[in-house]
mmCIF file with all atom_site columns, C-alpha atoms and ligand atoms in Angstrom:
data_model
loop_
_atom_site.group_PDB
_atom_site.id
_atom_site.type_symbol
_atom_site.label_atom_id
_atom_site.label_alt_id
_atom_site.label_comp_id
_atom_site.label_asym_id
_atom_site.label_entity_id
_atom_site.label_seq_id
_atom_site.pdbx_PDB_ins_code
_atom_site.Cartn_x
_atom_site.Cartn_y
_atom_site.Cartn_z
_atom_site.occupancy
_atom_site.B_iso_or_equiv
_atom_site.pdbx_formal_charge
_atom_site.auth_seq_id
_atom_site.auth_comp_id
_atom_site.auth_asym_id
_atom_site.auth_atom_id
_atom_site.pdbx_PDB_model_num
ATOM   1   C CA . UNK A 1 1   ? 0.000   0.000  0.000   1.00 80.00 ? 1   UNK A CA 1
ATOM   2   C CA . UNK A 1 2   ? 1.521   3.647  -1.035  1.00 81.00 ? 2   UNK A CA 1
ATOM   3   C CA . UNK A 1 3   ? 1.077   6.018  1.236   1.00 95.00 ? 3   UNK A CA 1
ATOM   4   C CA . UNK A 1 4   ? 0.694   9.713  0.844   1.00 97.00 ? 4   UNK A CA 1
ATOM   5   C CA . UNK A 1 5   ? 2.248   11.535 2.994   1.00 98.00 ? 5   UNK A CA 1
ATOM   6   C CA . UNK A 1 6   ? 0.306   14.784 4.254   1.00 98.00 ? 6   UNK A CA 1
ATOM   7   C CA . UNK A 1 7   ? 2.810   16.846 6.347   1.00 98.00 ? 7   UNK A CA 1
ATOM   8   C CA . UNK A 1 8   ? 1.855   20.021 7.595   1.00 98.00 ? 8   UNK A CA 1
ATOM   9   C CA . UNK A 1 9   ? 3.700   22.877 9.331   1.00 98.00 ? 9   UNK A CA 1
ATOM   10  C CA . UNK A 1 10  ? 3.894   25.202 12.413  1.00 98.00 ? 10  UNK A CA 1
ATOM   11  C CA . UNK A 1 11  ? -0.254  26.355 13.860  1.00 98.00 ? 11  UNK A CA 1
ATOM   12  C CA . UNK A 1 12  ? -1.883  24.379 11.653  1.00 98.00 ? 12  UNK A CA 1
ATOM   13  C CA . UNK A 1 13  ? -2.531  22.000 13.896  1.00 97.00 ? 13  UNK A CA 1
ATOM   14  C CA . UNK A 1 14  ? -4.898  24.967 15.320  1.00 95.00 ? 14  UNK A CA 1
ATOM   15  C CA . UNK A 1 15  ? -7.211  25.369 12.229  1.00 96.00 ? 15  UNK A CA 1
ATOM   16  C CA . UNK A 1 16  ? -10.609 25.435 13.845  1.00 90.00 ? 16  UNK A CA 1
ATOM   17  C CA . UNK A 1 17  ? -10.253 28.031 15.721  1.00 88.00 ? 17  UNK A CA 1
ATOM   18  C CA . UNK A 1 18  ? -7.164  29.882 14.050  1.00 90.00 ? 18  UNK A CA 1
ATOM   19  C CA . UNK A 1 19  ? -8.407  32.519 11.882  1.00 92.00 ? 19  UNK A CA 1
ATOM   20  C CA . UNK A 1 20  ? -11.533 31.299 10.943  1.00 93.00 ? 20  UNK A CA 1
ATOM   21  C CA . UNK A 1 21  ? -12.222 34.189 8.514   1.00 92.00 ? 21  UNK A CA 1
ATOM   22  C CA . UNK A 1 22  ? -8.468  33.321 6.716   1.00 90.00 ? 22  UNK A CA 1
ATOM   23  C CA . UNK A 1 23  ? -8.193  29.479 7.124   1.00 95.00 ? 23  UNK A CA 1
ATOM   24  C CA . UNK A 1 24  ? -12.326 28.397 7.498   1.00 91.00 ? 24  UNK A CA 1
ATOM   25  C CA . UNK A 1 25  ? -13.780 26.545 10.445  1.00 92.00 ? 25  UNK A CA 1
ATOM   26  C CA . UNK A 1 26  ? -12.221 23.015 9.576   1.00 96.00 ? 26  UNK A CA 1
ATOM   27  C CA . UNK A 1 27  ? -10.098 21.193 11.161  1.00 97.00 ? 27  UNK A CA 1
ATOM   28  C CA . UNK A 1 28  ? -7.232  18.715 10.126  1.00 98.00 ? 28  UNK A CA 1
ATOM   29  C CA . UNK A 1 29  ? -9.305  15.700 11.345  1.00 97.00 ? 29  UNK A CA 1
ATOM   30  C CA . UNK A 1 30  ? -12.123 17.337 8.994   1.00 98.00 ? 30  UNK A CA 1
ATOM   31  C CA . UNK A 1 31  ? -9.356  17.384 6.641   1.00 98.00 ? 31  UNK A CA 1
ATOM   32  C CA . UNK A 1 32  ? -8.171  13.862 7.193   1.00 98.00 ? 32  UNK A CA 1
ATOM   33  C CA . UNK A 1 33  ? -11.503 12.642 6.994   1.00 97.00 ? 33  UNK A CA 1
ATOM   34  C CA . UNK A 1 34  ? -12.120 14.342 3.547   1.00 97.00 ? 34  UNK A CA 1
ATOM   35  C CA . UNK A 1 35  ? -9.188  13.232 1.775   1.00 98.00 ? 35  UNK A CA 1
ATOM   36  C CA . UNK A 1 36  ? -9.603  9.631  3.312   1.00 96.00 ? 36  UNK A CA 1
ATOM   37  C CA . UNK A 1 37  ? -12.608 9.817  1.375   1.00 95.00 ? 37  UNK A CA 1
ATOM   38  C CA . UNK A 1 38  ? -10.913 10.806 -1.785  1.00 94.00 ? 38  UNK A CA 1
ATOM   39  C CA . UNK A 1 39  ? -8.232  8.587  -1.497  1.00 92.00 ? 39  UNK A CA 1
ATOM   40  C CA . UNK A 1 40  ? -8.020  5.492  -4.203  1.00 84.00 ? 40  UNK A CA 1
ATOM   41  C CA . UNK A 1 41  ? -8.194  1.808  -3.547  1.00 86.00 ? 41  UNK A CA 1
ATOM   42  C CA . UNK A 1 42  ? -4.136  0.592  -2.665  1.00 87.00 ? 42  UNK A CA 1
ATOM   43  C CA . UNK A 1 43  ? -3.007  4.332  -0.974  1.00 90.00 ? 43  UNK A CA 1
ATOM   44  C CA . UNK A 1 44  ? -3.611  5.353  2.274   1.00 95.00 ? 44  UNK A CA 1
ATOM   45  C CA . UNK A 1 45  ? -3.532  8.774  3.593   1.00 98.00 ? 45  UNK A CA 1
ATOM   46  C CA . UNK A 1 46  ? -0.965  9.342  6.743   1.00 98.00 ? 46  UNK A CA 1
ATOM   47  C CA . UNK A 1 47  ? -1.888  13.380 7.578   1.00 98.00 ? 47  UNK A CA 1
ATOM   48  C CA . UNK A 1 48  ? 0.748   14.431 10.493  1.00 98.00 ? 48  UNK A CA 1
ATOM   49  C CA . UNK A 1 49  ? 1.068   18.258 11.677  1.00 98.00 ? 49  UNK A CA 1
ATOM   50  C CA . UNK A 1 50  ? 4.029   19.785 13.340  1.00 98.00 ? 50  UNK A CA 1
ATOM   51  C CA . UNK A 1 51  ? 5.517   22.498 14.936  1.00 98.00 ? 51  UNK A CA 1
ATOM   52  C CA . UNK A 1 52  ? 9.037   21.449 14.919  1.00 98.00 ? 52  UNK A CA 1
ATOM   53  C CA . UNK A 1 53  ? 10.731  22.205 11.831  1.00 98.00 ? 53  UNK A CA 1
ATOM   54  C CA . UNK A 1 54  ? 13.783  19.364 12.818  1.00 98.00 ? 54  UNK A CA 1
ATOM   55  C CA . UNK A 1 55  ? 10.534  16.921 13.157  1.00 98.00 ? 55  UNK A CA 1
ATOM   56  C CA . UNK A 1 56  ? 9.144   17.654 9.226   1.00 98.00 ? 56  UNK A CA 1
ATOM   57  C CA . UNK A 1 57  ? 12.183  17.562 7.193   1.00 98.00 ? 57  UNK A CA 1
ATOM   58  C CA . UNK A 1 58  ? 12.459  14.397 9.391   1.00 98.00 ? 58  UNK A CA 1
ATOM   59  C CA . UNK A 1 59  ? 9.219   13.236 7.817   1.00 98.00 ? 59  UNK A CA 1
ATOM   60  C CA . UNK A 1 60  ? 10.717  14.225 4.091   1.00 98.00 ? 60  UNK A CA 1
ATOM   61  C CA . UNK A 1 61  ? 13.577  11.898 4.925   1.00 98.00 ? 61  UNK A CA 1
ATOM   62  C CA . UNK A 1 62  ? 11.248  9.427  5.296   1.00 98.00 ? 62  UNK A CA 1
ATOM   63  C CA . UNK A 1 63  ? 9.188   10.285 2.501   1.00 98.00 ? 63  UNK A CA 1
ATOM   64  C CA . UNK A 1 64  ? 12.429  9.136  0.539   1.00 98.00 ? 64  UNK A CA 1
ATOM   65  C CA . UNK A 1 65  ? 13.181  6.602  1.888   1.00 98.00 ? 65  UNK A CA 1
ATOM   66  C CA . UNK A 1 66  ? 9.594   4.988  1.880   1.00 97.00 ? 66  UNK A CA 1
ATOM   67  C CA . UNK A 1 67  ? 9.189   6.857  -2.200  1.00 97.00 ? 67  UNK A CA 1
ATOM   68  C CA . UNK A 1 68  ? 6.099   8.038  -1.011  1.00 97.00 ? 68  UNK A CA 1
ATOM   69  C CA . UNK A 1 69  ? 4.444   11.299 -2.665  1.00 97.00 ? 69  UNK A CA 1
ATOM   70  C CA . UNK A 1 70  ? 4.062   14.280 -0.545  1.00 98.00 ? 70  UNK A CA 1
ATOM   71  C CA . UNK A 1 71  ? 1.528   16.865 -0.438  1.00 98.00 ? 71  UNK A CA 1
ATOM   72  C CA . UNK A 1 72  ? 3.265   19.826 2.159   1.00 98.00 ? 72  UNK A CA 1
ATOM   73  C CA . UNK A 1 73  ? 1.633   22.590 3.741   1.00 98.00 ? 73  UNK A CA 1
ATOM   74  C CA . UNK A 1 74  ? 4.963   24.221 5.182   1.00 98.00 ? 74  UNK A CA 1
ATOM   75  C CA . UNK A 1 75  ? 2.726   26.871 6.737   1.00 98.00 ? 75  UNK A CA 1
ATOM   76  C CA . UNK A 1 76  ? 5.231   29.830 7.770   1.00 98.00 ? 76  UNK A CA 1
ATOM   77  C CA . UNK A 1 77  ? 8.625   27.714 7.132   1.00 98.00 ? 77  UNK A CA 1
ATOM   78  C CA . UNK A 1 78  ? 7.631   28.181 3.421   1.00 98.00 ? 78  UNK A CA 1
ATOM   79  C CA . UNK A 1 79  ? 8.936   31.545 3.683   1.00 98.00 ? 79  UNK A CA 1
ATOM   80  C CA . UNK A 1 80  ? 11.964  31.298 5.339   1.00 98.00 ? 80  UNK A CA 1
ATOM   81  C CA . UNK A 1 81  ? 13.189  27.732 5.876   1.00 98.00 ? 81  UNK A CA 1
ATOM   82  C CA . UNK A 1 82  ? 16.514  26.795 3.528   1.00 98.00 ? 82  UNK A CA 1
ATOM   83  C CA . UNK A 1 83  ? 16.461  24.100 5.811   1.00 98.00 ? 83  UNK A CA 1
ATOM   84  C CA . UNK A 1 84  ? 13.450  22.303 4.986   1.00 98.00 ? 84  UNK A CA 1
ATOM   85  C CA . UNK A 1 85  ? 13.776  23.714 1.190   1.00 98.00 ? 85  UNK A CA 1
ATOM   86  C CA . UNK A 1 86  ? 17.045  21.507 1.138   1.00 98.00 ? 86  UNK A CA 1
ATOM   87  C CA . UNK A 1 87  ? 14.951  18.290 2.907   1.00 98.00 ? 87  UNK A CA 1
ATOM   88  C CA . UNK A 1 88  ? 11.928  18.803 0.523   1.00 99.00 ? 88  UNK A CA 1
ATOM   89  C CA . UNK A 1 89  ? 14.638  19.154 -2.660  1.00 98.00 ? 89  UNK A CA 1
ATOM   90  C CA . UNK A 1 90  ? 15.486  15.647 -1.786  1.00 98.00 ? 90  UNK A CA 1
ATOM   91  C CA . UNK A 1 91  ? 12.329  14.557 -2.614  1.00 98.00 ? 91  UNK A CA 1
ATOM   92  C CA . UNK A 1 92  ? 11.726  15.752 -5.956  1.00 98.00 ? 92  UNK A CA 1
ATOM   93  C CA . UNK A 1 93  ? 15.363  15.025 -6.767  1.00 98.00 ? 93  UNK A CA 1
ATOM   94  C CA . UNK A 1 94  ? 14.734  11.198 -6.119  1.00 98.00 ? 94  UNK A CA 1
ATOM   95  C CA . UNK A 1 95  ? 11.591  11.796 -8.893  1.00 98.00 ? 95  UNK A CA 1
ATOM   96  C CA . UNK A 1 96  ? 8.924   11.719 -6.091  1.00 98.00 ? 96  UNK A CA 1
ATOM   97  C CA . UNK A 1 97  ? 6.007   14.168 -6.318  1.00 98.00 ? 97  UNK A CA 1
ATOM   98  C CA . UNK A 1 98  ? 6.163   17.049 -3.624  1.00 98.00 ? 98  UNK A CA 1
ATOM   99  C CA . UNK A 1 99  ? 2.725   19.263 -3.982  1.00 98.00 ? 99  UNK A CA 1
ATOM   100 C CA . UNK A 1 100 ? 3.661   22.192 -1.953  1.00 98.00 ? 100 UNK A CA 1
ATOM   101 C CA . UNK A 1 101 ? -0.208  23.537 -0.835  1.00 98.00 ? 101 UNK A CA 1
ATOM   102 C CA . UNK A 1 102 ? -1.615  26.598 0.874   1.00 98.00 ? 102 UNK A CA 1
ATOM   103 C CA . UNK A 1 103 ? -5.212  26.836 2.494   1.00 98.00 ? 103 UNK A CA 1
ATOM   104 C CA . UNK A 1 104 ? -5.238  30.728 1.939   1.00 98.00 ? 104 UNK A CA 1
ATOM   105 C CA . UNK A 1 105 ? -3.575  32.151 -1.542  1.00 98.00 ? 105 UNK A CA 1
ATOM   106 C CA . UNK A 1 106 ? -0.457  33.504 0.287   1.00 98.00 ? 106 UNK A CA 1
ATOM   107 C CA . UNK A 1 107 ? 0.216   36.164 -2.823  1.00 97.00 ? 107 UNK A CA 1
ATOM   108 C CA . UNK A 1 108 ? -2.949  37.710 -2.157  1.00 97.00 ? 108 UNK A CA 1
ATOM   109 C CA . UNK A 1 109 ? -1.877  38.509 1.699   1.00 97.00 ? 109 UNK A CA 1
ATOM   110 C CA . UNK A 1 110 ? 1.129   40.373 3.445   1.00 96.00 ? 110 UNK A CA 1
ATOM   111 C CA . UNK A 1 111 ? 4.316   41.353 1.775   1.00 97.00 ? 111 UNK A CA 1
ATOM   112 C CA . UNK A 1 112 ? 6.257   38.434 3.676   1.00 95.00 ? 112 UNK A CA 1
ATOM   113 C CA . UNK A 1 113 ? 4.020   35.900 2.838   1.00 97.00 ? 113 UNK A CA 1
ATOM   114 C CA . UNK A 1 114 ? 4.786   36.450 -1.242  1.00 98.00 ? 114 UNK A CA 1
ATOM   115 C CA . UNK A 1 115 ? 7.800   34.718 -1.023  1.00 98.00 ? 115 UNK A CA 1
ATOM   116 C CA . UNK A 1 116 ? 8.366   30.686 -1.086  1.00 98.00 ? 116 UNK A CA 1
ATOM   117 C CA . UNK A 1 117 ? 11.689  29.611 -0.654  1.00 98.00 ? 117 UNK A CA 1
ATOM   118 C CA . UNK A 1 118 ? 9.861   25.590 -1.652  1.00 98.00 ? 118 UNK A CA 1
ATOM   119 C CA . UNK A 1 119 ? 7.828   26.761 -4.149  1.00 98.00 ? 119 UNK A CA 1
ATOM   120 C CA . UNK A 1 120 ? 11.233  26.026 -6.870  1.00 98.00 ? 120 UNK A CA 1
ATOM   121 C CA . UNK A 1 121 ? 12.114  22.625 -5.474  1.00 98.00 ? 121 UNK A CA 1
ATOM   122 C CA . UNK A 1 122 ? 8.036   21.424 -5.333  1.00 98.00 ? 122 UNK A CA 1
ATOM   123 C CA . UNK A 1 123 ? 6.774   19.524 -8.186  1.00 98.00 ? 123 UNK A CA 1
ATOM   124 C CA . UNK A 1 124 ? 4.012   22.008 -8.392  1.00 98.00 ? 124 UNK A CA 1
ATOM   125 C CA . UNK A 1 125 ? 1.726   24.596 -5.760  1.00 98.00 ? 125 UNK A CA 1
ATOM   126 C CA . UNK A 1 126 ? -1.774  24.803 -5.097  1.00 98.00 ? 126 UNK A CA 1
ATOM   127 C CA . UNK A 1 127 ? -2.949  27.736 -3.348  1.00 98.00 ? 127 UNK A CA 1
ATOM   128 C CA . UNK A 1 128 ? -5.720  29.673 -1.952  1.00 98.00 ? 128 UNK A CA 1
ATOM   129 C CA . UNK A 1 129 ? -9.155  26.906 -1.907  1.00 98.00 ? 129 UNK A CA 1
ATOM   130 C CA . UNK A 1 130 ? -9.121  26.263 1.203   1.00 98.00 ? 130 UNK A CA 1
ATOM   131 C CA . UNK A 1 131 ? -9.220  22.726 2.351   1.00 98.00 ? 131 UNK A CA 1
ATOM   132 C CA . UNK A 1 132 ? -9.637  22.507 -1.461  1.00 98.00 ? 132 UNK A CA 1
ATOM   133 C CA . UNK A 1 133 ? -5.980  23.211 -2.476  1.00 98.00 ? 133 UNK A CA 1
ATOM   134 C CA . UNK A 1 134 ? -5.142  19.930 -0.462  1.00 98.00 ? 134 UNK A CA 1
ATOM   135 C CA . UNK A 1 135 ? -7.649  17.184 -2.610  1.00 98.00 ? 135 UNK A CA 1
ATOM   136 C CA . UNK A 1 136 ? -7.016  19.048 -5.470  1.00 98.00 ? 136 UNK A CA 1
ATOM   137 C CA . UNK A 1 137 ? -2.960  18.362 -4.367  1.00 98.00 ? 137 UNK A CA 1
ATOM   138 C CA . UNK A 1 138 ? -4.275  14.488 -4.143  1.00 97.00 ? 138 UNK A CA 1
ATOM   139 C CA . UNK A 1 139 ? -5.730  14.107 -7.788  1.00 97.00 ? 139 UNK A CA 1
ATOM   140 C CA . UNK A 1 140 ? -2.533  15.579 -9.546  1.00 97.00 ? 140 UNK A CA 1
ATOM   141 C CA . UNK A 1 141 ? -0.818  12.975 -7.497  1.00 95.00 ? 141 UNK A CA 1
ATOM   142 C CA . UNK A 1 142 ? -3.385  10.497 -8.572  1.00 93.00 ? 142 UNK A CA 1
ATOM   143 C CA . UNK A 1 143 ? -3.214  11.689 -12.029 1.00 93.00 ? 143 UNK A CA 1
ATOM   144 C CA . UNK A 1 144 ? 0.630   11.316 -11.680 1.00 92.00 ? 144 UNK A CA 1
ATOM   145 C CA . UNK A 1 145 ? 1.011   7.922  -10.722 1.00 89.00 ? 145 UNK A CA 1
ATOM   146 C CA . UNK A 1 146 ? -1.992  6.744  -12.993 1.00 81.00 ? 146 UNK A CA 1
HETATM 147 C C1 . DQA B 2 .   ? -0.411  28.918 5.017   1.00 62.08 ? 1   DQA B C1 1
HETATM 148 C C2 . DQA B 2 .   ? 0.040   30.321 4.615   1.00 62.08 ? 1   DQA B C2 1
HETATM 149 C C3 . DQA B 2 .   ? 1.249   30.755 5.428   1.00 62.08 ? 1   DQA B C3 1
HETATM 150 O O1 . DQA B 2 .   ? 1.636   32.074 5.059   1.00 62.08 ? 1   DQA B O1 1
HETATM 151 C C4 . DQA B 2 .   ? 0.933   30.755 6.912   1.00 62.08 ? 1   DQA B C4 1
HETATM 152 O O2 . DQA B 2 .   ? 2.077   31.063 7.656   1.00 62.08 ? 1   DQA B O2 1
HETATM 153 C C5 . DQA B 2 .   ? 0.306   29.487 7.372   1.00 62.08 ? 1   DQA B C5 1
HETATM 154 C C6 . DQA B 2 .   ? -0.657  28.809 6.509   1.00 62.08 ? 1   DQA B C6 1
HETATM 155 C C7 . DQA B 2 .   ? -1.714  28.507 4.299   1.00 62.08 ? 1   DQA B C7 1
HETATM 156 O O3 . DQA B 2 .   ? -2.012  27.311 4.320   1.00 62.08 ? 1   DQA B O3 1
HETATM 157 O O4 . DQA B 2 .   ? -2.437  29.353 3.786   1.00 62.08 ? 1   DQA B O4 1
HETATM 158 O O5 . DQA B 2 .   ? 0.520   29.046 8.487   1.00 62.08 ? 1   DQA B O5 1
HETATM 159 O O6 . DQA B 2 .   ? 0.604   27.993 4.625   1.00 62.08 ? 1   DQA B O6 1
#
């Protein structure tokens, strides 16, 4: 069974009740939940959340070493973290698909937020549909792998 690995970054592990009016009422076991039900027969969903930035480019190691697609929400490390730009590099670079993915469209918000230091090492970006950007994340890796 492949697994798709779901890794997302620092406070997102407080959507709910985060921002309602930026990141919508869900939460990630809503979000679980919905992309469980989107998933195909023979790959399973593993969603984790952290706010440990050693902890996730731990996860991309593994992601490697398992060659399982990723779909990453980096959440604020995406626009300042060369360290887990480096980690999520070695993913693409051993031809795995990386979907970097944003609830909110981050160009549409502050000046700081414009910038993604993964955005050129991703296989692609989704931004800005809310839970949305993440099952839309899961068919181009579906599409992908066929
Ligand atoms: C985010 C956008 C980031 O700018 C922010 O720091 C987040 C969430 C998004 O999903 O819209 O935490 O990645």
């Amino acid at each position: 069974m492949v697994s798709i690995l779901v890794l997302n970054g620092p406070n997102l592990g407080r959507l709910g009740s985060r921002e309602p009016d930026v990141y919508g009422s869900g939460t990630l076991d809503d979000l679980r939940i919905a992309l469980e039900g989107e998933a195909p027969a023979g790959r399973a969903i593993d969603l984790r959340q952290t706010n440990d930035e050693a902890e996730l480019i731990g996860w991309l190691y593994e992601a490697v070493d398992t060659a399982s697609p990723v779909i990453l929400n980096p959440a604020a490390f995406t626009h300042y973290s060369y360290a887990l730009r480096d980690a999520a590099a070695l993913v693409t670079q051993a031809g795995l698909i990386l979907v970097e993915v944003h609830i909110s469209n981050p160009h549409a918000r502050e000046q700081f937020r414009h910038t993604s230091v993964i955005s050129a090492v991703a296989t692609g970006v989704i931004a800005g549909f809310g839970f949305d950007s993440y099952l839309l994340a899961l068919d181009a890796i579906n599409r992908k792998l066929g």
